[in-house]
Short mmCIF file of N, CA and C in Angstrom, two decimals:
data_model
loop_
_atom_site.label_atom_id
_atom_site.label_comp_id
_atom_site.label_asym_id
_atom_site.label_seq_id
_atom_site.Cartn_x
_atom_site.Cartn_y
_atom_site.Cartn_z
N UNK A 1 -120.33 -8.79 -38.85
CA UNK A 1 -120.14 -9.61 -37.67
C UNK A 1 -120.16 -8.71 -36.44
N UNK A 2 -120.78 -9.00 -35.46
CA UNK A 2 -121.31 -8.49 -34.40
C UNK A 2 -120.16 -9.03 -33.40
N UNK A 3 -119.22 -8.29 -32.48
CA UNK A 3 -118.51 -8.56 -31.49
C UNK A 3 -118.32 -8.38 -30.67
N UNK A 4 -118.64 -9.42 -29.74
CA UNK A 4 -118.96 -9.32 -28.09
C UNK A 4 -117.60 -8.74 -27.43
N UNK A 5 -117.71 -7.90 -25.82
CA UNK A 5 -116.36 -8.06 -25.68
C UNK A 5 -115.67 -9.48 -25.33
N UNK A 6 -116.17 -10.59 -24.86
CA UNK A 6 -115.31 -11.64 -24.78
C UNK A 6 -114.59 -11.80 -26.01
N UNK A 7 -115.25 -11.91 -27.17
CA UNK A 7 -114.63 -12.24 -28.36
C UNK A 7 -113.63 -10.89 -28.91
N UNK A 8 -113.98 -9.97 -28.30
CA UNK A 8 -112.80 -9.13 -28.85
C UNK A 8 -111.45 -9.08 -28.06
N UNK A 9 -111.97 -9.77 -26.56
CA UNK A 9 -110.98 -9.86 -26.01
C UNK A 9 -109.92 -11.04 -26.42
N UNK A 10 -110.44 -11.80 -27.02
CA UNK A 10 -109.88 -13.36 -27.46
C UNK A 10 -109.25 -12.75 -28.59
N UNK A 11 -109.97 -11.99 -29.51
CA UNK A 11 -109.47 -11.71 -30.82
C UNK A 11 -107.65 -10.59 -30.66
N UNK A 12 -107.78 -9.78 -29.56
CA UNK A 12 -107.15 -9.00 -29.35
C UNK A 12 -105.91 -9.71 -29.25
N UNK A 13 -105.89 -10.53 -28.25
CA UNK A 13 -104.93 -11.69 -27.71
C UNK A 13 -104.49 -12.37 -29.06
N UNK A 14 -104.58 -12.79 -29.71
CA UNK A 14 -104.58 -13.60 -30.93
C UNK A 14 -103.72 -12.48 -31.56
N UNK A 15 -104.37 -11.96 -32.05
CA UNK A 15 -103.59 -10.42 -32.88
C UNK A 15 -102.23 -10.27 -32.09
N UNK A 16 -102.10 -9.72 -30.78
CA UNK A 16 -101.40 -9.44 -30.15
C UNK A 16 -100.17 -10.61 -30.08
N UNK A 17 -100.22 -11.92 -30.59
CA UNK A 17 -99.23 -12.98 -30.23
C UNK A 17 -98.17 -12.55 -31.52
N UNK A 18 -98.79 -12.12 -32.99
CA UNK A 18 -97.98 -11.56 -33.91
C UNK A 18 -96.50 -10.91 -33.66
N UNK A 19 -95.71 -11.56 -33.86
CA UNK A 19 -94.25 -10.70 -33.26
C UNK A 19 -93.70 -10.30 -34.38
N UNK A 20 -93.22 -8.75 -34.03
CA UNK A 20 -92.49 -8.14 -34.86
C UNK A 20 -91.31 -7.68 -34.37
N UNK A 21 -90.36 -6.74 -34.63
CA UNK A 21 -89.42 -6.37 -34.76
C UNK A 21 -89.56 -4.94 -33.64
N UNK A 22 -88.14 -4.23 -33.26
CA UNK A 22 -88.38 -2.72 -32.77
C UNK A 22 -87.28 -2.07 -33.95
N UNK A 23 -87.67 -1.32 -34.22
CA UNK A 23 -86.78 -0.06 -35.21
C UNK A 23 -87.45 1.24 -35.10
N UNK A 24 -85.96 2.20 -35.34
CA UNK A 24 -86.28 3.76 -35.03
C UNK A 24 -86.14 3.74 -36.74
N UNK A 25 -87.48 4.82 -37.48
CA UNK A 25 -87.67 5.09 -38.31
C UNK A 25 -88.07 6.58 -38.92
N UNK A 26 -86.86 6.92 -39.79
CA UNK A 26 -86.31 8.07 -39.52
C UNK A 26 -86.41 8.74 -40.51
N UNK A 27 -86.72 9.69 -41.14
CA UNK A 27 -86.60 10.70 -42.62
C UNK A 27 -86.28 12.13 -42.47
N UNK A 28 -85.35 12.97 -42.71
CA UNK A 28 -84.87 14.21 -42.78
C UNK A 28 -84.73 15.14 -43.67
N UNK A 29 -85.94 16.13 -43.81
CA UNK A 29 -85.67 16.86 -45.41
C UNK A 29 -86.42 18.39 -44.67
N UNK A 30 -85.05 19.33 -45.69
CA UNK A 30 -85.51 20.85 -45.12
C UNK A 30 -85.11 21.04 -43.89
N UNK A 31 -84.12 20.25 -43.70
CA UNK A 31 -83.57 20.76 -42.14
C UNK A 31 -84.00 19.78 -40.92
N UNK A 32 -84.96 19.34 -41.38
CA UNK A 32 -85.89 18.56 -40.10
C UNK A 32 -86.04 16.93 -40.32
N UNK A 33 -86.04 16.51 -38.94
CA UNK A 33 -86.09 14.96 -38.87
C UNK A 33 -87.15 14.89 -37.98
N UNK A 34 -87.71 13.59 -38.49
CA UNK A 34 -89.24 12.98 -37.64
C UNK A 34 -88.72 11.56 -37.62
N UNK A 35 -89.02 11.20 -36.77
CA UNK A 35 -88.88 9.87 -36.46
C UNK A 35 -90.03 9.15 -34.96
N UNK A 36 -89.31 8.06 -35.37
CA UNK A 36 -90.53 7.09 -34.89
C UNK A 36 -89.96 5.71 -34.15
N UNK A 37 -90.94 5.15 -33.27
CA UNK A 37 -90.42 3.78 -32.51
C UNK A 37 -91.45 3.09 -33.64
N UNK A 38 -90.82 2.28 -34.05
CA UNK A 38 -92.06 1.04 -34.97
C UNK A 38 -91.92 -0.11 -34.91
N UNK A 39 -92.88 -0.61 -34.76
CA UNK A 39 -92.94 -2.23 -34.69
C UNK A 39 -93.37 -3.01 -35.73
N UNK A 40 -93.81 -2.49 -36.55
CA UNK A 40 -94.59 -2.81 -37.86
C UNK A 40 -93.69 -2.47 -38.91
N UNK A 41 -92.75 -3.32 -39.44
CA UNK A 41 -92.06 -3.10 -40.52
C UNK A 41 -91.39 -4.05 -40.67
N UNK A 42 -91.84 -4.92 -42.14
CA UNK A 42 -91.34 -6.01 -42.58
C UNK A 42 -90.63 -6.33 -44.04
N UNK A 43 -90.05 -7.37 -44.31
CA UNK A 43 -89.51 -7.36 -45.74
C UNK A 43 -90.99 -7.34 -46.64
N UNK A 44 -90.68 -7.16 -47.91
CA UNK A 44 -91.80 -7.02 -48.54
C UNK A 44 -91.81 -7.46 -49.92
N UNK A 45 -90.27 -7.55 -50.51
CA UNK A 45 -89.59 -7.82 -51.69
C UNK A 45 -88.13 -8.12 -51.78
N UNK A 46 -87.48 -8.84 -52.58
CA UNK A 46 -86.20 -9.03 -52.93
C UNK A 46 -85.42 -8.59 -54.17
N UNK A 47 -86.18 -8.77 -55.22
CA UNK A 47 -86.20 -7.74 -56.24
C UNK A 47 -87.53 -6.56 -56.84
N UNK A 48 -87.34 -5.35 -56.28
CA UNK A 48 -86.22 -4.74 -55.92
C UNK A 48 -85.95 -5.08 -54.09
N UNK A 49 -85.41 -5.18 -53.70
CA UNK A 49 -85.41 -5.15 -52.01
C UNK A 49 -85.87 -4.33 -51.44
N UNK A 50 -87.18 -4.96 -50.58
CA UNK A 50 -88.24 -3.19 -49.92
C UNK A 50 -88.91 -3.93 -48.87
N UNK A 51 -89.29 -3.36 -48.32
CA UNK A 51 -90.21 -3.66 -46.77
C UNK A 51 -91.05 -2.74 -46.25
N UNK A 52 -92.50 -2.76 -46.15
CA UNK A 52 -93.41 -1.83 -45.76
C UNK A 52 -93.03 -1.76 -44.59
N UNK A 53 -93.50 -0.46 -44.03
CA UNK A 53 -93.79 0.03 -42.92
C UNK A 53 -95.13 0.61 -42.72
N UNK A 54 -95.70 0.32 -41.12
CA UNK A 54 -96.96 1.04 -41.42
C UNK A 54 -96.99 1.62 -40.21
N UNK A 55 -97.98 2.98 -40.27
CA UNK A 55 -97.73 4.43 -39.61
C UNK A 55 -99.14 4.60 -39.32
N UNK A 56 -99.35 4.67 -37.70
CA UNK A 56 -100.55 5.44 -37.30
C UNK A 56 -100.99 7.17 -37.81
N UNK A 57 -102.05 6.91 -38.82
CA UNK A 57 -102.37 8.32 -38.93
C UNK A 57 -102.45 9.33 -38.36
N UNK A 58 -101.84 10.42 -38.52
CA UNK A 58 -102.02 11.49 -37.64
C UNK A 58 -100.42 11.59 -36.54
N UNK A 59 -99.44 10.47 -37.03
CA UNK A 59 -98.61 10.62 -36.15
C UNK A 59 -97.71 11.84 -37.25
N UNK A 60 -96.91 12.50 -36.28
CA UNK A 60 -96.09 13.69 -36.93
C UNK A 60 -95.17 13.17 -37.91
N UNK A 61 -94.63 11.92 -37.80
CA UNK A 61 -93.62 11.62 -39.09
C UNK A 61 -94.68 10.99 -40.40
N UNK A 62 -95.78 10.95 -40.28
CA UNK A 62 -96.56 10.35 -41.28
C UNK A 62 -96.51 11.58 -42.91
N UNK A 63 -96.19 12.77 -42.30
CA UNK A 63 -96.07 13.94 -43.16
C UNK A 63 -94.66 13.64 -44.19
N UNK A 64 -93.87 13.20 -43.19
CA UNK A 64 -92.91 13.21 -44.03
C UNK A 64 -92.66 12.13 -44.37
N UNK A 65 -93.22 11.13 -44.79
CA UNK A 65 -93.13 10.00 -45.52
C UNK A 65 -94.30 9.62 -46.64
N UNK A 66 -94.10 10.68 -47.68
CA UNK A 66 -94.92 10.71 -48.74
C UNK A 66 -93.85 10.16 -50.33
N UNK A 67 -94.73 9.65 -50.56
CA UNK A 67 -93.84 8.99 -52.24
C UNK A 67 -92.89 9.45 -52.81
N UNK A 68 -91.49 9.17 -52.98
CA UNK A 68 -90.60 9.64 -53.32
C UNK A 68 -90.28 10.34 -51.87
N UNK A 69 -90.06 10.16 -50.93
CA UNK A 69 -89.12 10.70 -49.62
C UNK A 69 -88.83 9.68 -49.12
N UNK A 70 -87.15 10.35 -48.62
CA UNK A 70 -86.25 9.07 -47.96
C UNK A 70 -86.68 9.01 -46.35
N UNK A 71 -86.09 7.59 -46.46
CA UNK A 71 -86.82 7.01 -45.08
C UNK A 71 -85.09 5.72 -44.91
N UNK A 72 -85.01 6.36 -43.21
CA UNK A 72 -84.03 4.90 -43.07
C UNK A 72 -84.56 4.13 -41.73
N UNK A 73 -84.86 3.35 -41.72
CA UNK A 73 -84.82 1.88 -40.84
C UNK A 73 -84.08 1.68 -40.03
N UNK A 74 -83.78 1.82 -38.74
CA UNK A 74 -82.93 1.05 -37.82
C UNK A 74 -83.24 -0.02 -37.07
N UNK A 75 -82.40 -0.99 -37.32
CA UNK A 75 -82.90 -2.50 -36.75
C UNK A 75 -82.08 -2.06 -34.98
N UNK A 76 -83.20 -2.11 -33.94
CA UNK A 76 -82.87 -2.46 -32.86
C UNK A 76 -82.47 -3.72 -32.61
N UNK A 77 -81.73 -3.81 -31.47
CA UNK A 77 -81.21 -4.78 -30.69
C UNK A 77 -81.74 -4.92 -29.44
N UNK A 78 -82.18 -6.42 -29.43
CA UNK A 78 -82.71 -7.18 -28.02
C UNK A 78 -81.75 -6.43 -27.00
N UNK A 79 -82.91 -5.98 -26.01
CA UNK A 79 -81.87 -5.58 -24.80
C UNK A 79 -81.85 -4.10 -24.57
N UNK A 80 -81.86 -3.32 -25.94
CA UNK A 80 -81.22 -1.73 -26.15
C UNK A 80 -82.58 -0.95 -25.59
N UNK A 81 -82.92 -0.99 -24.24
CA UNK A 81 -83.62 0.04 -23.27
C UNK A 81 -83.14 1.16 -23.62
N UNK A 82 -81.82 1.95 -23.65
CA UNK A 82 -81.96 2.97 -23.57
C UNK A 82 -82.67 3.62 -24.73
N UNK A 83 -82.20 3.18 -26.20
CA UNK A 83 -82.64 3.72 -27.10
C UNK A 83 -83.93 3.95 -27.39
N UNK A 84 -84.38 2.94 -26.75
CA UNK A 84 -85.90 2.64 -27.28
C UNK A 84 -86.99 3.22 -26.16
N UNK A 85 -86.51 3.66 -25.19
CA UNK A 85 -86.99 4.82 -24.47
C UNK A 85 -86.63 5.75 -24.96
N UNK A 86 -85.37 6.17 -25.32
CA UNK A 86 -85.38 7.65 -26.23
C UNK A 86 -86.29 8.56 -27.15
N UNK A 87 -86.48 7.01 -28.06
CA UNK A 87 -87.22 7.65 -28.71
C UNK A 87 -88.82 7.35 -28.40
N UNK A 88 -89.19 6.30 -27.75
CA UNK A 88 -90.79 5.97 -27.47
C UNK A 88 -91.51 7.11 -26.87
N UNK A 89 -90.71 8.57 -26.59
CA UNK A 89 -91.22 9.78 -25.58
C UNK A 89 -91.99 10.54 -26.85
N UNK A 90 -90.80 10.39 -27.61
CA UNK A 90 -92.10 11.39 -29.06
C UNK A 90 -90.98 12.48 -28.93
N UNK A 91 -90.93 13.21 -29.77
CA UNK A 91 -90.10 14.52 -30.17
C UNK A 91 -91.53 15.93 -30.58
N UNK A 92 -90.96 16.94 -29.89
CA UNK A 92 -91.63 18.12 -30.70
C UNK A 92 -91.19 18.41 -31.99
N UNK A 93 -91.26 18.86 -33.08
CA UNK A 93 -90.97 19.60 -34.88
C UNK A 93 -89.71 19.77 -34.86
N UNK A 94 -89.17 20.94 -33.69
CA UNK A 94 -88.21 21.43 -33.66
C UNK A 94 -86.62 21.12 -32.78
N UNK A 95 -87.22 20.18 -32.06
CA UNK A 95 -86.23 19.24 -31.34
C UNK A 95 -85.10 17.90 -32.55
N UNK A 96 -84.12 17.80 -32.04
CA UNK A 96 -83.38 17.24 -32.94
C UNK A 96 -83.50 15.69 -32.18
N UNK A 97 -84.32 14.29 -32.40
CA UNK A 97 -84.30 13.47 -31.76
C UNK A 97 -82.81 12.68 -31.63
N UNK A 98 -81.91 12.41 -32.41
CA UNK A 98 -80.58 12.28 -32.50
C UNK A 98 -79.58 13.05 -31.88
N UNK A 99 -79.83 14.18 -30.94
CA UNK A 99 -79.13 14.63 -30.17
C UNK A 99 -78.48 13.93 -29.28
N UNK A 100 -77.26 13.99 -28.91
CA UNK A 100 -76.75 13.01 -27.89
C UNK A 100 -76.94 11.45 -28.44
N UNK A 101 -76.84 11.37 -29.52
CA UNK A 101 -76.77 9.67 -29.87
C UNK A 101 -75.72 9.94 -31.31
N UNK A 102 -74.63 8.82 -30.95
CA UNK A 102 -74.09 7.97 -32.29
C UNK A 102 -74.95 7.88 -33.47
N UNK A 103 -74.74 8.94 -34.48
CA UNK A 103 -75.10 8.80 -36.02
C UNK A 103 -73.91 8.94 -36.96
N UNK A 104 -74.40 8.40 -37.79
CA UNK A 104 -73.40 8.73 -39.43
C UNK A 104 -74.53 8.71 -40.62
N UNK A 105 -73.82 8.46 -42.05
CA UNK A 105 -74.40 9.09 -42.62
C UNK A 105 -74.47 8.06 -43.80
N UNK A 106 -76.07 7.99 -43.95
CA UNK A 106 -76.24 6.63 -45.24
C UNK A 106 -75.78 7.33 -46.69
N UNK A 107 -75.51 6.51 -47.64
CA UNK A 107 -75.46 7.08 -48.78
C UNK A 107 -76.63 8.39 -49.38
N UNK A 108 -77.47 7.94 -49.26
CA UNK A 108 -78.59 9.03 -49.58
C UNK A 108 -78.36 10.63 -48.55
N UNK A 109 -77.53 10.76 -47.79
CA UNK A 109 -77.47 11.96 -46.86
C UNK A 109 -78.08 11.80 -45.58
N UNK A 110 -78.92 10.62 -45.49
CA UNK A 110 -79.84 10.60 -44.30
C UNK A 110 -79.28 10.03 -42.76
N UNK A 111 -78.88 10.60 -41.69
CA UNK A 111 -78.76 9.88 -40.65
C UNK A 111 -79.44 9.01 -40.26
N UNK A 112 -78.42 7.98 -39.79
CA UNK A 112 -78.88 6.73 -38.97
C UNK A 112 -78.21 6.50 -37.82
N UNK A 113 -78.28 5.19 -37.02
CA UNK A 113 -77.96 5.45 -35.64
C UNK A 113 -77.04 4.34 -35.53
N UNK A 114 -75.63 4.77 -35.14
CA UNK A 114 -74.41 3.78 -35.17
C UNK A 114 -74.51 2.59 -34.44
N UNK A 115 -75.51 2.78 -33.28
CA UNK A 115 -75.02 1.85 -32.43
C UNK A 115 -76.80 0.46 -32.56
N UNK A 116 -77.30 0.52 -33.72
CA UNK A 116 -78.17 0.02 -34.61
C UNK A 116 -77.35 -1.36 -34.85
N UNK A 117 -78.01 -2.40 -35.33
CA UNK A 117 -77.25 -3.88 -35.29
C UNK A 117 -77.27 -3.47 -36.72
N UNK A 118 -78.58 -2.88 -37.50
CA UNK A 118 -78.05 -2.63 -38.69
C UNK A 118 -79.29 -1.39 -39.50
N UNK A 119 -79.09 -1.03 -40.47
CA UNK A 119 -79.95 -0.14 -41.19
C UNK A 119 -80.11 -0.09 -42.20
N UNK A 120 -81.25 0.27 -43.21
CA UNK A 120 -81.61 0.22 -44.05
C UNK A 120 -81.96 1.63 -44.67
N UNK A 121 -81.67 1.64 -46.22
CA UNK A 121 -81.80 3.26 -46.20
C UNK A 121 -82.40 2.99 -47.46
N UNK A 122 -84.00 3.54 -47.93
CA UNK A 122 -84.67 3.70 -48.50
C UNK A 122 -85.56 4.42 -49.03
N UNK A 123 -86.35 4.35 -50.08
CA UNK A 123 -87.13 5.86 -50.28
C UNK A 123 -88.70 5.28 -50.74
N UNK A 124 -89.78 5.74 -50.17
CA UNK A 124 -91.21 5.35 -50.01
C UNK A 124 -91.83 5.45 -51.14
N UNK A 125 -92.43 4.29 -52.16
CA UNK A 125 -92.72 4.28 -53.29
C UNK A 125 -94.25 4.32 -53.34
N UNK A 126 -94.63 3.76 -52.51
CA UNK A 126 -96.02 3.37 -52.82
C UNK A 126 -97.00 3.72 -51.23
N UNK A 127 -98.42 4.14 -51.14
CA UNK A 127 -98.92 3.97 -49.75
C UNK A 127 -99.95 3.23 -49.70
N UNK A 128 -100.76 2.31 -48.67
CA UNK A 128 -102.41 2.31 -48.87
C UNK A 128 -102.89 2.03 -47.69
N UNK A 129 -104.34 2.58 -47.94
CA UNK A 129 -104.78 3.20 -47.02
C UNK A 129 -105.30 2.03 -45.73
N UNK A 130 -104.95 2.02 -45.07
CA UNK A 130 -105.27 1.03 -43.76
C UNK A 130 -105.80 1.27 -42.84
N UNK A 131 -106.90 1.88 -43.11
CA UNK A 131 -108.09 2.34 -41.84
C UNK A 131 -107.61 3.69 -40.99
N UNK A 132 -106.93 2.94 -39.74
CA UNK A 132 -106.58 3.78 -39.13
C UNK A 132 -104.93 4.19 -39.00
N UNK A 133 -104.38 3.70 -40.15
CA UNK A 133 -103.06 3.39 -40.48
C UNK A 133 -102.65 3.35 -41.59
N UNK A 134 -101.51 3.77 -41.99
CA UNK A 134 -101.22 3.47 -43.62
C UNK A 134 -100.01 2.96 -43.50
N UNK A 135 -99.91 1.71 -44.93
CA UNK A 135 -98.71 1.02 -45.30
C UNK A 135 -98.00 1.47 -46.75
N UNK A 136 -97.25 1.73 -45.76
CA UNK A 136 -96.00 2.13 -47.14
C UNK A 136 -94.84 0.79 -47.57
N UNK A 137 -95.06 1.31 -48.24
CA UNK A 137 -93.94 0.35 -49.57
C UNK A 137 -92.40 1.48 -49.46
N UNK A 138 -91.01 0.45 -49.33
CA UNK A 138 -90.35 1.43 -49.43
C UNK A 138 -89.04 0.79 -50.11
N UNK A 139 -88.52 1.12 -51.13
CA UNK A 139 -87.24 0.36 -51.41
C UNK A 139 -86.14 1.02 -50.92
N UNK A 140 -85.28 -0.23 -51.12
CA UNK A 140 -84.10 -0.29 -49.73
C UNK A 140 -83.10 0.11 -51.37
N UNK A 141 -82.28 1.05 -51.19
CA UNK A 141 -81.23 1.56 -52.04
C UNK A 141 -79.75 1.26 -51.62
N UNK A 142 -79.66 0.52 -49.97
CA UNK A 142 -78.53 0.27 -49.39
C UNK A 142 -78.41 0.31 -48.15
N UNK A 143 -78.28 -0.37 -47.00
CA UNK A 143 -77.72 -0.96 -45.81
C UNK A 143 -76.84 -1.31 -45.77
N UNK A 144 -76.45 -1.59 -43.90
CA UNK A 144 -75.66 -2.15 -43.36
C UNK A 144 -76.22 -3.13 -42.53
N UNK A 145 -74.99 -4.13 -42.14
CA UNK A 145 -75.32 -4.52 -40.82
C UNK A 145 -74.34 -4.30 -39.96
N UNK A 146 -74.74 -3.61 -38.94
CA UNK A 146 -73.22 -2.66 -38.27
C UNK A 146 -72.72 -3.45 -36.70
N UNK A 147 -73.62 -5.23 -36.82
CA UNK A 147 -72.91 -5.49 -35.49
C UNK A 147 -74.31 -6.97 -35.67
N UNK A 148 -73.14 -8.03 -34.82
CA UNK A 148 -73.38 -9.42 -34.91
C UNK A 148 -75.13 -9.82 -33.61
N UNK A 149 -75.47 -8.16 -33.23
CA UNK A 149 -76.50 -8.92 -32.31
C UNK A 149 -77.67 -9.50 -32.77
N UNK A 150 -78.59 -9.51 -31.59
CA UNK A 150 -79.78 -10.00 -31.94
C UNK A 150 -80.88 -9.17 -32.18
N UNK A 151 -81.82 -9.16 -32.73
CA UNK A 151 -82.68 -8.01 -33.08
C UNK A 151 -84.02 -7.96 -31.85
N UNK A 152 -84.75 -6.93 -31.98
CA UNK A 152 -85.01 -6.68 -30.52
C UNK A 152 -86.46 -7.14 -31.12
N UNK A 153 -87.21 -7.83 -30.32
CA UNK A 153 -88.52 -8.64 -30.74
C UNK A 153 -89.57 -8.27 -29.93
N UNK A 154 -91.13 -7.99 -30.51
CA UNK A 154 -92.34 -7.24 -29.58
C UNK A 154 -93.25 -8.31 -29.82
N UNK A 155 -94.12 -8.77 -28.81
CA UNK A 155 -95.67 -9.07 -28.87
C UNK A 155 -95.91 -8.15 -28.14
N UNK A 156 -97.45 -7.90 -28.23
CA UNK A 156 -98.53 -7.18 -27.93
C UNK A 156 -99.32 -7.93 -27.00
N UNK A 157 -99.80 -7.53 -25.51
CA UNK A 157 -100.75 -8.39 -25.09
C UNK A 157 -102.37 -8.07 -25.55
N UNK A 158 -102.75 -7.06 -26.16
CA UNK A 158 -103.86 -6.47 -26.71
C UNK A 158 -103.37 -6.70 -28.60
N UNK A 159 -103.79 -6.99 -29.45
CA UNK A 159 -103.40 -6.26 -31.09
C UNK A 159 -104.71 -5.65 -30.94
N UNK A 160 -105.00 -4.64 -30.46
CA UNK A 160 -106.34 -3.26 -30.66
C UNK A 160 -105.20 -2.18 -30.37
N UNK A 161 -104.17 -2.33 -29.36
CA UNK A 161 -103.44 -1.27 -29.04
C UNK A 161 -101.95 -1.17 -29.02
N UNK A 162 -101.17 -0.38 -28.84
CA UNK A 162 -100.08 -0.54 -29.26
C UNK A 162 -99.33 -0.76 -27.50
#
């Protein structure tokens, strides 16, 4: 199929009405944490309880979310600017992105972020390959929900771009 830009512009829009979620998505091994602003991460199962996430290739936490590595989920909250500028800047390797922010500590060892409505702490079972993106499979081994708000919600006015 051959696509004009009108029609990709229509198509974009369409894509873009899809609403998802905001969560900081986080994995720490060998000393080091990568993390991420994501919008793309949904339930996926109930038994076992898991929810893909999917990761622009080539982004720096994509390394560390290979099969069998822990990964925790933080459900943002409608409203929470600061956080979600925090982390939307990107971190260098060696920078600690959790500096100066409320963490504790999931069962698995992995920090998460206190002031999160809630989190999920899981470890990445499965990947596939999504063009310019990959979706991971990840089961949830144990959460919280650490507070009665509302969860923080994205459309896209483009789905070509983020």
């Amino acid at each position: 199929m051959t696509i004009t830009t009108s029609q990709d512009e229509l198509l974009g829009a369409a894509i873009g009405a899809i609403a998802s979620g905001l969560f900081i998505v986080s994995s720490q091994q060998d000393g080091k944490t990568a993390t991420m602003l994501a919008s793309w991460v949904q339930q996926a199962g109930f038994v076992p309880p898991s929810v893909t996430i999917i990761v622009g290739k080539g982004r720096p936490i994509e390394s560390f979310l290979t099969v069998g590595s822990p990964v925790v989920i933080n459900v943002l909250e409608k409203g929470d600017g600061k956080t979600i500028g925090h982390f939307a800047k990107g971190f260098a390797p060696d920078v600690d992105p959790f500096a100066g922010l409320a963490t504790a500590i999931a069962p698995s060892g992995q920090p998460y972020l206190s002031g999160a409505i809630a989190y999920l702490d899981a470890t990445i079972t499965s990947s596939l390959d999504a063009g310019d993106h990959v979706v991971l499979l990840a089961t949830i081994s144990s959460g919280k929900r650490l507070s009665e708000g509302e969860p923080a919600t994205h459309t896209r006015k483009n789905g070509f771009s983020y």
